[in-house]
mmCIF file of C-alpha atoms in Angstrom:
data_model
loop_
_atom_site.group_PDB
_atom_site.id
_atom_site.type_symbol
_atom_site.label_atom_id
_atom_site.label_comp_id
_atom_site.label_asym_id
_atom_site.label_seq_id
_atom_site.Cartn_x
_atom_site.Cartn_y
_atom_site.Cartn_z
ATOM 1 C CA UNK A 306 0.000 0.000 0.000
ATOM 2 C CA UNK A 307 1.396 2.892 -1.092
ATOM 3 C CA UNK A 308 1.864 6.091 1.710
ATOM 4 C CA UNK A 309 0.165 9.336 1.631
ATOM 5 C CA UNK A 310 3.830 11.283 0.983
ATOM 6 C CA UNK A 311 3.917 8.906 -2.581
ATOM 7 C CA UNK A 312 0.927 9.383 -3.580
ATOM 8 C CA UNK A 313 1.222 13.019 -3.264
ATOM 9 C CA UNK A 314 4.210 12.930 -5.104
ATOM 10 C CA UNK A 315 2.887 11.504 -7.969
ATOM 11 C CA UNK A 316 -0.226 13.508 -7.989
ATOM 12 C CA UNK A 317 2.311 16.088 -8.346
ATOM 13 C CA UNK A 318 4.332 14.812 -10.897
ATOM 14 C CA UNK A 319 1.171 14.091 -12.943
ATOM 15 C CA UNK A 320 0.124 17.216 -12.346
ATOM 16 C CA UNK A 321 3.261 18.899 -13.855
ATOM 17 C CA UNK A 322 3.247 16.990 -16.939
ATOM 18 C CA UNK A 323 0.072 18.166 -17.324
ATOM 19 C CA UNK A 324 0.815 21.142 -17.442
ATOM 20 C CA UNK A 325 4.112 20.876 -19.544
ATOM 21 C CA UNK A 326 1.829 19.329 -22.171
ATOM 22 C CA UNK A 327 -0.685 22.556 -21.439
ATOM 23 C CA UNK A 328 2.304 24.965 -22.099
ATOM 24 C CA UNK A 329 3.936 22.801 -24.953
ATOM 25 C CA UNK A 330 0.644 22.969 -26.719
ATOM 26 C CA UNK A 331 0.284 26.460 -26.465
ATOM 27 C CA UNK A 332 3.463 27.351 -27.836
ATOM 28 C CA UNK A 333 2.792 24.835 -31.256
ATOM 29 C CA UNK A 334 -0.491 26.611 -31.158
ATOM 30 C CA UNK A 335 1.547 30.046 -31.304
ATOM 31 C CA UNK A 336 4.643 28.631 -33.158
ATOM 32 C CA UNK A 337 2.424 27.445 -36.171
ATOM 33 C CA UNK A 338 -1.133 29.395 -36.753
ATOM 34 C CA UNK A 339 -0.892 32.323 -37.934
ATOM 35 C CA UNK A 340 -3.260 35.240 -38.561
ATOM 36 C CA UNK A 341 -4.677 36.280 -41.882
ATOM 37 C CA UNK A 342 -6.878 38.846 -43.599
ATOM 38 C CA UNK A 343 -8.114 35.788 -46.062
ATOM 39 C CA UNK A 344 -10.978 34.445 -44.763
ATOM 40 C CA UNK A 345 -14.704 33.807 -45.597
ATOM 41 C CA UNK A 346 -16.042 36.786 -43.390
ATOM 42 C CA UNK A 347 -18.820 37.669 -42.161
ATOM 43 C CA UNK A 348 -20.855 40.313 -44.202
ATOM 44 C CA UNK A 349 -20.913 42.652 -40.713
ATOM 45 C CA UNK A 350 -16.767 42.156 -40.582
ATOM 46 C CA UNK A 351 -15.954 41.797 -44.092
ATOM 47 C CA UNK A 352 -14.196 45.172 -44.707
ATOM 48 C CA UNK A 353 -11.532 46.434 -42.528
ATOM 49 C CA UNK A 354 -11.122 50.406 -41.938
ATOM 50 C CA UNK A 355 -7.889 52.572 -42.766
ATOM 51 C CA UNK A 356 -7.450 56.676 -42.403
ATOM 52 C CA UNK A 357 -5.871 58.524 -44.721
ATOM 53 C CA UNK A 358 -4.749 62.120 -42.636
ATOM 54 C CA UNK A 359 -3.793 65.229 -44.674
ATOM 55 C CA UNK A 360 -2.818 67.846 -42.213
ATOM 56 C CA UNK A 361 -5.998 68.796 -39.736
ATOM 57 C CA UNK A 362 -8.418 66.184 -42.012
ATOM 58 C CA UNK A 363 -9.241 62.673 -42.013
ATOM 59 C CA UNK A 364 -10.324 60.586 -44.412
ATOM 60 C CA UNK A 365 -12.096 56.988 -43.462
ATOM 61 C CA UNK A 366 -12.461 54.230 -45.296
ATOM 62 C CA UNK A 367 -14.931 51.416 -45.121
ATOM 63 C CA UNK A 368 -16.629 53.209 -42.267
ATOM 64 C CA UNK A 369 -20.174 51.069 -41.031
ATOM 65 C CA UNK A 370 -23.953 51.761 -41.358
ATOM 66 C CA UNK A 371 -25.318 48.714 -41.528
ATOM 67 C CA UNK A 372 -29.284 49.046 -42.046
ATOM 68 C CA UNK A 373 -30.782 46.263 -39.391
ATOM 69 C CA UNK A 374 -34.003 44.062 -39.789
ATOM 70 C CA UNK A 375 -32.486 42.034 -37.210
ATOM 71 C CA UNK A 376 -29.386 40.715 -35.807
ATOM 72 C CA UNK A 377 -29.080 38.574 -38.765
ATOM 73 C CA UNK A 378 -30.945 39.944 -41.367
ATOM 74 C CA UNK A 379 -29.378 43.191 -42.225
ATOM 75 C CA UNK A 380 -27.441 45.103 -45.470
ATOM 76 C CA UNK A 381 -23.828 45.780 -44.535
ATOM 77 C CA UNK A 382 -23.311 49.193 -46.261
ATOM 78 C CA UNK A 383 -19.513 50.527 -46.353
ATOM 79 C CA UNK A 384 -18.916 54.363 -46.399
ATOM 80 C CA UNK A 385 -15.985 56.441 -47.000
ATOM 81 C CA UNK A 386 -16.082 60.058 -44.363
ATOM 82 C CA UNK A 387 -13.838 62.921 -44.126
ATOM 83 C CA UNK A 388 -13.530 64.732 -40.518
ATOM 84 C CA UNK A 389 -11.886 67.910 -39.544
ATOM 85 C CA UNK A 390 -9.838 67.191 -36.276
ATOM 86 C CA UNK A 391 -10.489 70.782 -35.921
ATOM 87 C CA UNK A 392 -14.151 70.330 -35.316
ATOM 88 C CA UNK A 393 -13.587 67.168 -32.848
ATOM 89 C CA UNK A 394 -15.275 67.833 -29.392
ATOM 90 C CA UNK A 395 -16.286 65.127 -27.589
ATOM 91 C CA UNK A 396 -15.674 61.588 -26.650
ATOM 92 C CA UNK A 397 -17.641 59.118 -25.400
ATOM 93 C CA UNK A 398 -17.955 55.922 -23.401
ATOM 94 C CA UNK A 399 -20.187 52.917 -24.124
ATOM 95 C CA UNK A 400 -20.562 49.863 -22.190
ATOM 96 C CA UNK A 401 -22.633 46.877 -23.172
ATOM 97 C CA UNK A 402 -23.223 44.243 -20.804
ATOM 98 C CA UNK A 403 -24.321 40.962 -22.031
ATOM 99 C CA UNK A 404 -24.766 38.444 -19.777
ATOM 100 C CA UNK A 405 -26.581 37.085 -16.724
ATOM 101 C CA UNK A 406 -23.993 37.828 -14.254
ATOM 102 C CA UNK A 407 -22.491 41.079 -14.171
ATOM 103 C CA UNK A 408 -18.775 40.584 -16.063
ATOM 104 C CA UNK A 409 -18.561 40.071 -19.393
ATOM 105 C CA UNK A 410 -19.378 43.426 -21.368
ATOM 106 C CA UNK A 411 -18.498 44.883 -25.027
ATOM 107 C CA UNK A 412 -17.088 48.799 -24.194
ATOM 108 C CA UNK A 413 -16.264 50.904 -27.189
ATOM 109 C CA UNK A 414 -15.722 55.047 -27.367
ATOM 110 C CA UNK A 415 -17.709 57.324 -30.301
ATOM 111 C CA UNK A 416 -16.181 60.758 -31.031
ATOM 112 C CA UNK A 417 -17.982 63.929 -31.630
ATOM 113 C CA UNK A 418 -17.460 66.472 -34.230
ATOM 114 C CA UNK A 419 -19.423 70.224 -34.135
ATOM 115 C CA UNK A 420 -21.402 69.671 -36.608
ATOM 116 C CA UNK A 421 -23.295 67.332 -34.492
ATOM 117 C CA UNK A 422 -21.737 63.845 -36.106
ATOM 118 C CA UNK A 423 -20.514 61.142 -34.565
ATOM 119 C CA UNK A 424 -18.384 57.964 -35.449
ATOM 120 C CA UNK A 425 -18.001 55.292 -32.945
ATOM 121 C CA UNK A 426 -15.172 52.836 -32.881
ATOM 122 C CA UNK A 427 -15.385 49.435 -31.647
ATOM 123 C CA UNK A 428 -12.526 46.814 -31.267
ATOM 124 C CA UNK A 429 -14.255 43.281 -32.315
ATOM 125 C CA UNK A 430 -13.477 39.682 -32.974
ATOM 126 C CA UNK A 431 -13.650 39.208 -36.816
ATOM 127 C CA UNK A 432 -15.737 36.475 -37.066
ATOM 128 C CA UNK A 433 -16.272 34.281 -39.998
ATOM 129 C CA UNK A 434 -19.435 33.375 -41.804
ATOM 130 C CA UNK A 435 -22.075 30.991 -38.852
ATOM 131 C CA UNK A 436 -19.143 31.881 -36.369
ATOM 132 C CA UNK A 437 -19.257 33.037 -32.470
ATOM 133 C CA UNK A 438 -17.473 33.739 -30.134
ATOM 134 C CA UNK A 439 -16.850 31.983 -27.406
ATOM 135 C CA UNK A 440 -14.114 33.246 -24.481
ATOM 136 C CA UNK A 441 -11.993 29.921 -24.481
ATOM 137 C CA UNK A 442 -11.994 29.733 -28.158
ATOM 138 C CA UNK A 443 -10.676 33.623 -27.527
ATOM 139 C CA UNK A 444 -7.579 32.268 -25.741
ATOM 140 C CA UNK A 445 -6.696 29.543 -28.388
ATOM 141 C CA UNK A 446 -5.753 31.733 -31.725
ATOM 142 C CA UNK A 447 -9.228 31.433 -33.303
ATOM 143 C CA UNK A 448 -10.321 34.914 -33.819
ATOM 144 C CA UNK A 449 -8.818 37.867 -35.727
ATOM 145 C CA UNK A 450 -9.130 41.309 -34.362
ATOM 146 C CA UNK A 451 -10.644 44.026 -36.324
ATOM 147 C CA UNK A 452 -11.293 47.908 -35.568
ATOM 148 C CA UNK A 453 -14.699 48.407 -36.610
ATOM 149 C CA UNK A 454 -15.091 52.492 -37.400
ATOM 150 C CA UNK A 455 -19.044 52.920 -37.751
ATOM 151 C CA UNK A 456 -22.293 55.292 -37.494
ATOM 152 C CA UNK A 457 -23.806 55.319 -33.711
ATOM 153 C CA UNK A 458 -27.178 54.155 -35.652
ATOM 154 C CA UNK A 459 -25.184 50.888 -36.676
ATOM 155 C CA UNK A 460 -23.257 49.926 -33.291
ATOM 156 C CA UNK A 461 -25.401 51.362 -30.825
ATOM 157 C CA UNK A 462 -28.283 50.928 -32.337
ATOM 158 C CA UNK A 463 -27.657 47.271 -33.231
ATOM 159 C CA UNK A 464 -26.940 46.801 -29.439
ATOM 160 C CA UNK A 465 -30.146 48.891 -27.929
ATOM 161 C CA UNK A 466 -32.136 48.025 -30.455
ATOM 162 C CA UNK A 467 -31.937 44.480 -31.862
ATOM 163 C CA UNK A 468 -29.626 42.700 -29.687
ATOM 164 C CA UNK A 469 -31.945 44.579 -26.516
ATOM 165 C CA UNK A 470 -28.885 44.465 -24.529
ATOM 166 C CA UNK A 471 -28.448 46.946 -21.965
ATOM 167 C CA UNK A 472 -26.384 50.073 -23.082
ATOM 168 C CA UNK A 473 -24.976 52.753 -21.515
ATOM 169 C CA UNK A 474 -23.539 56.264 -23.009
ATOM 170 C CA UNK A 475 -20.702 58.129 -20.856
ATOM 171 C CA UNK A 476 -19.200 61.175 -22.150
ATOM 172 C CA UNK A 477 -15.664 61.214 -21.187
ATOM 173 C CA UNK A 478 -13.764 64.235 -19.112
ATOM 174 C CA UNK A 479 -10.624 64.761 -21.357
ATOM 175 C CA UNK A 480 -9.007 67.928 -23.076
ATOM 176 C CA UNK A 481 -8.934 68.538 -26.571
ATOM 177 C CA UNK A 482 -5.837 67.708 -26.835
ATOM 178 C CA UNK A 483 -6.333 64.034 -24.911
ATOM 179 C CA UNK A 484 -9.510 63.351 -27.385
ATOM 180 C CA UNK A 485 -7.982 63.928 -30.653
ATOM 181 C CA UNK A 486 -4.413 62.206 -29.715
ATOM 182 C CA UNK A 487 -6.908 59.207 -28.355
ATOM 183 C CA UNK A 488 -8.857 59.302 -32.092
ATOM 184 C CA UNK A 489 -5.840 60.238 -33.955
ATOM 185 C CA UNK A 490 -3.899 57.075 -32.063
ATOM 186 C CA UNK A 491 -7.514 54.359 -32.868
ATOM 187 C CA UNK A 492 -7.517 55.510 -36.170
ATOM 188 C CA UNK A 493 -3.503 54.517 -36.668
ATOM 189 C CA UNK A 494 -3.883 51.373 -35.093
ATOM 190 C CA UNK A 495 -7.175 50.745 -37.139
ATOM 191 C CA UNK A 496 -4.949 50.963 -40.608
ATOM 192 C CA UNK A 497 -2.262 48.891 -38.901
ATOM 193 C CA UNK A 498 -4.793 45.757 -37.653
ATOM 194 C CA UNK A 499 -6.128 45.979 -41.835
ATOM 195 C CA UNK A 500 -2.923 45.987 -43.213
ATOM 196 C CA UNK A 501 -1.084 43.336 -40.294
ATOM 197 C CA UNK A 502 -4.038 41.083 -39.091
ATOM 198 C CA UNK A 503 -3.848 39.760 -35.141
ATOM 199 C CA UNK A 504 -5.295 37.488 -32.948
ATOM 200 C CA UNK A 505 -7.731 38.923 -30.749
ATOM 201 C CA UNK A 506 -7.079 37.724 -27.211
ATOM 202 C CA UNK A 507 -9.771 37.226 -24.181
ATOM 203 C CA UNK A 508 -7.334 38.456 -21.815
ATOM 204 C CA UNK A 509 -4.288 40.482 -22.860
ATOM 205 C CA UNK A 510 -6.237 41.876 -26.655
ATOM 206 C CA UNK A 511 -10.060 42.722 -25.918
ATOM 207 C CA UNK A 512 -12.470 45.351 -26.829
ATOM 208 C CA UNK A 513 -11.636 47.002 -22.962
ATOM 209 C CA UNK A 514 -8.045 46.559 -22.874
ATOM 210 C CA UNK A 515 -7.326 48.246 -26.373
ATOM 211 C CA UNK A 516 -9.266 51.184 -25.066
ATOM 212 C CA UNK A 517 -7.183 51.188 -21.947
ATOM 213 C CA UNK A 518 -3.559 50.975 -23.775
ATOM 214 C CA UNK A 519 -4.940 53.796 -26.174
ATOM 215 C CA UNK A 520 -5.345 55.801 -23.342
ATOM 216 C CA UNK A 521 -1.986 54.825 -21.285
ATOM 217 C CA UNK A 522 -0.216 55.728 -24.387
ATOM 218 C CA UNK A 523 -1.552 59.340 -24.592
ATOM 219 C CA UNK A 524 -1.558 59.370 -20.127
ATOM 220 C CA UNK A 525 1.123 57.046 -18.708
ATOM 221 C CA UNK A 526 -0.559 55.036 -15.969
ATOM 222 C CA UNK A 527 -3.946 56.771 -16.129
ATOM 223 C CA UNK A 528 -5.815 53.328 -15.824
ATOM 224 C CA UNK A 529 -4.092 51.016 -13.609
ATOM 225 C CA UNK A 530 -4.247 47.303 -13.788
ATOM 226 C CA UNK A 531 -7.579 46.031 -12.286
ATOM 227 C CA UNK A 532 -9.929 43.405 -12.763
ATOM 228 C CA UNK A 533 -12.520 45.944 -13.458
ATOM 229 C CA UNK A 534 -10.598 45.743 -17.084
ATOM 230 C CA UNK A 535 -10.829 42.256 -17.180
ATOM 231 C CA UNK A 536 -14.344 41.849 -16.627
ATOM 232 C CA UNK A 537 -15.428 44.928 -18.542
ATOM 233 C CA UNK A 538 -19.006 45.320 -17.288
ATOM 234 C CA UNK A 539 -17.327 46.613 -14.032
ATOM 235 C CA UNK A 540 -15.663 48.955 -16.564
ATOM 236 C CA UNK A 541 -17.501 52.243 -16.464
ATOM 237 C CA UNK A 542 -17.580 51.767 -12.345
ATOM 238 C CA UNK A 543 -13.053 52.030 -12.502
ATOM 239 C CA UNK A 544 -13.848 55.085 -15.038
ATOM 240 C CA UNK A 545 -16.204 56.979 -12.471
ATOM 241 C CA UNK A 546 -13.778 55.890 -9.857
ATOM 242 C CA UNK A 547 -11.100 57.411 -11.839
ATOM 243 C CA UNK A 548 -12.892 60.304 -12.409
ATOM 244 C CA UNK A 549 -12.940 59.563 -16.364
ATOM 245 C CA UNK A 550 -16.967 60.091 -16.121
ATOM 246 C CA UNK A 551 -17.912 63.754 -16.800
ATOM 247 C CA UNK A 552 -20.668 63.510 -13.963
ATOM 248 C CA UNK A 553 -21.416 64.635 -10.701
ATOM 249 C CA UNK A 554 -23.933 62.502 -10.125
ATOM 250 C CA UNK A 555 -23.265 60.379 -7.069
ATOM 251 C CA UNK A 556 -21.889 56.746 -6.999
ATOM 252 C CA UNK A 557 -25.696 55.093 -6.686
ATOM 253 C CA UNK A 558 -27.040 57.258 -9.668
ATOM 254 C CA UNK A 559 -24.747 57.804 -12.300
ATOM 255 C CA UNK A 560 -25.516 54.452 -14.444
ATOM 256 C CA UNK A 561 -29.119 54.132 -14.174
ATOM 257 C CA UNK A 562 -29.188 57.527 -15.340
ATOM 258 C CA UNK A 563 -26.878 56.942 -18.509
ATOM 259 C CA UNK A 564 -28.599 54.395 -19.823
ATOM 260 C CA UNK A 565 -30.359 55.078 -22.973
ATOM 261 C CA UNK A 566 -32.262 52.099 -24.651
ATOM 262 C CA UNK A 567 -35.469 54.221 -24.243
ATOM 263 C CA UNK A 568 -34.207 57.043 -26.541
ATOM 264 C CA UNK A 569 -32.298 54.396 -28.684
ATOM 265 C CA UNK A 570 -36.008 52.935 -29.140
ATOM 266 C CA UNK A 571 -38.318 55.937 -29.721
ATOM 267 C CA UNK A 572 -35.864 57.246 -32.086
ATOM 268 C CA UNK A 573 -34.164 54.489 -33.996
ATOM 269 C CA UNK A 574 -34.848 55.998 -37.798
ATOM 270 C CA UNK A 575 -34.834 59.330 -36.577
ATOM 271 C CA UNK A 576 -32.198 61.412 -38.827
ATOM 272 C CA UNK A 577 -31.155 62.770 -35.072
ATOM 273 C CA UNK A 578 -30.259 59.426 -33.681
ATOM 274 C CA UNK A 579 -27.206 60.679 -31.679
ATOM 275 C CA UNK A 580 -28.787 63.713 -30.084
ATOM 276 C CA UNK A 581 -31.536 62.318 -29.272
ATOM 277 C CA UNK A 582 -29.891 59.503 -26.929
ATOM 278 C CA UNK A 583 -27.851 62.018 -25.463
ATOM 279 C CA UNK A 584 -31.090 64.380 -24.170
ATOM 280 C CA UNK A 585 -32.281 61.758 -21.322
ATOM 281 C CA UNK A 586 -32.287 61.785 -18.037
ATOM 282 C CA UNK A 587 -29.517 63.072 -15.963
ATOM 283 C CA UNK A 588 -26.940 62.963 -18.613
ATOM 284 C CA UNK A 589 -24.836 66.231 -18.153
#
């Protein structure tokens, strides 16, 4: 009969082949598949965006506005903009929670211009045609990552509207300077994800954690590690925290009174889509 002290010993010896194998696999995973632009995509994720800057303008390409019947009947439409940095005055916060427990989230920002436009930009897995995602699948190489530059009608509306997830709209506390270095730095590493494809990551290469290295890049150390970043429906609660929110609504107020599926709702085809979910509530 074998003692207590061996048996231990082999549980742990087991156990570390285990997870040599674990490791070992990972690094053929790494070693050998590779990322690629060439794939059967998606209609939603079938074009990747690039910007094109001459001095104080901007021109995108293959920016969104998708017309929705639902979340799978819908006409992908592709649109080329021009901005003027000049005009840029706003940025803005969206969090999209989508699950039972509170966790796992989609965030993305939208930047406004004067003239009362907006263009959101959300950092996606580029899924392939009758494919989704799924957070280990995230960890093994399986999805690319793709900067999606579209109107607020498309990815808000999609969310609010036709997924009926829970969204909510925070306008960020920044300086001009801050909001068109953050833009200026999403739309550079939009052109370089279309031109040198990546693996999104569920850990370390997320929706949430490409906003966060945007803005470390611009702030050194403005958003510290937390888990808040990991699961990114605590996201907007490190941002008030951090006094990223432009609110002075108090700690039990400030979310119920950002969210805005009710204006998303009454004014879905309205040609004033993005005011209109902005005039709600308590929203400053």
């Amino acid at each position: 009969m074998r003692s207590p002290t061996s048996l231990r010993r082999r549980l742990r010896r087991a156990a570390l082949y285990i997870l040599a194998l674990v490791i070992l696999g990972y690094l053929l995973l790494i070693a050998f598949v590779r990322p690629s632009n060439d794939r059967d995509w998606s209609l939603d994720t079938e074009r990747t965006a690039s910007a094109v800057f001459i001095d104080d303008l901007v021109q995108i390409k293959n920016v969104r506005n998708a017309k929705y019947r639902s979340t799978t009947d819908f006409d992908a439409r592709w649109e080329d903009r021009n901005y003027d940095l000049k005009n840029l005055e706003s940025v803005w916060f969206i969090v999209e929670p989508f699950s039972d427990w509170r966790g796992p989230a989609h965030t993305f920002l939208s930047f406004g211009f004067g003239n009362g436009e907006y263009i959101a930009i959300s950092v996606e897995i580029r899924k392939e045609k009758e494919e989704s995602f799924s957070p280990l699948a995230g960890l093994l190489r399986q999805y690319e990552l793709i900067y999606i530059i579209g109107d607020e009608r498309d990815l808000i509306g999609l969310r609010a509207n036709y997924r009926h997830d829970n969204v909510y709209l925070y306008k960020v506390r920044t300086t001009p300077k801050k909001m068109r270095e953050l833009f200026i730095s999403m739309l550079e590493r939009a052109s370089q994800v279309a031109q040198h494809p990546e693996f999104y990551n569920t850990l370390t290469n997320t929706c949430t954690t490409n906003i966060v290295e945007h803005i470390n890049v611009i702030a050194p150390g403005r958003i510290p590690f937390s888990y808040k970043t990991l699961l990114p429906a605590y996201s907007d609660e490190l941002a008030y925290d951090l006094g990223l929110i432009d609110t002075e609504l108090p700690n039990d107020q400030y979310r119920a009174a950002h969210q805005i599926n009710e204006q998303a709702k009454l004014h879905a085809k309205s040609a004033y889509f993005s005011e209109a979910i902005r005039k709600h509530k308590l929203i400053n």
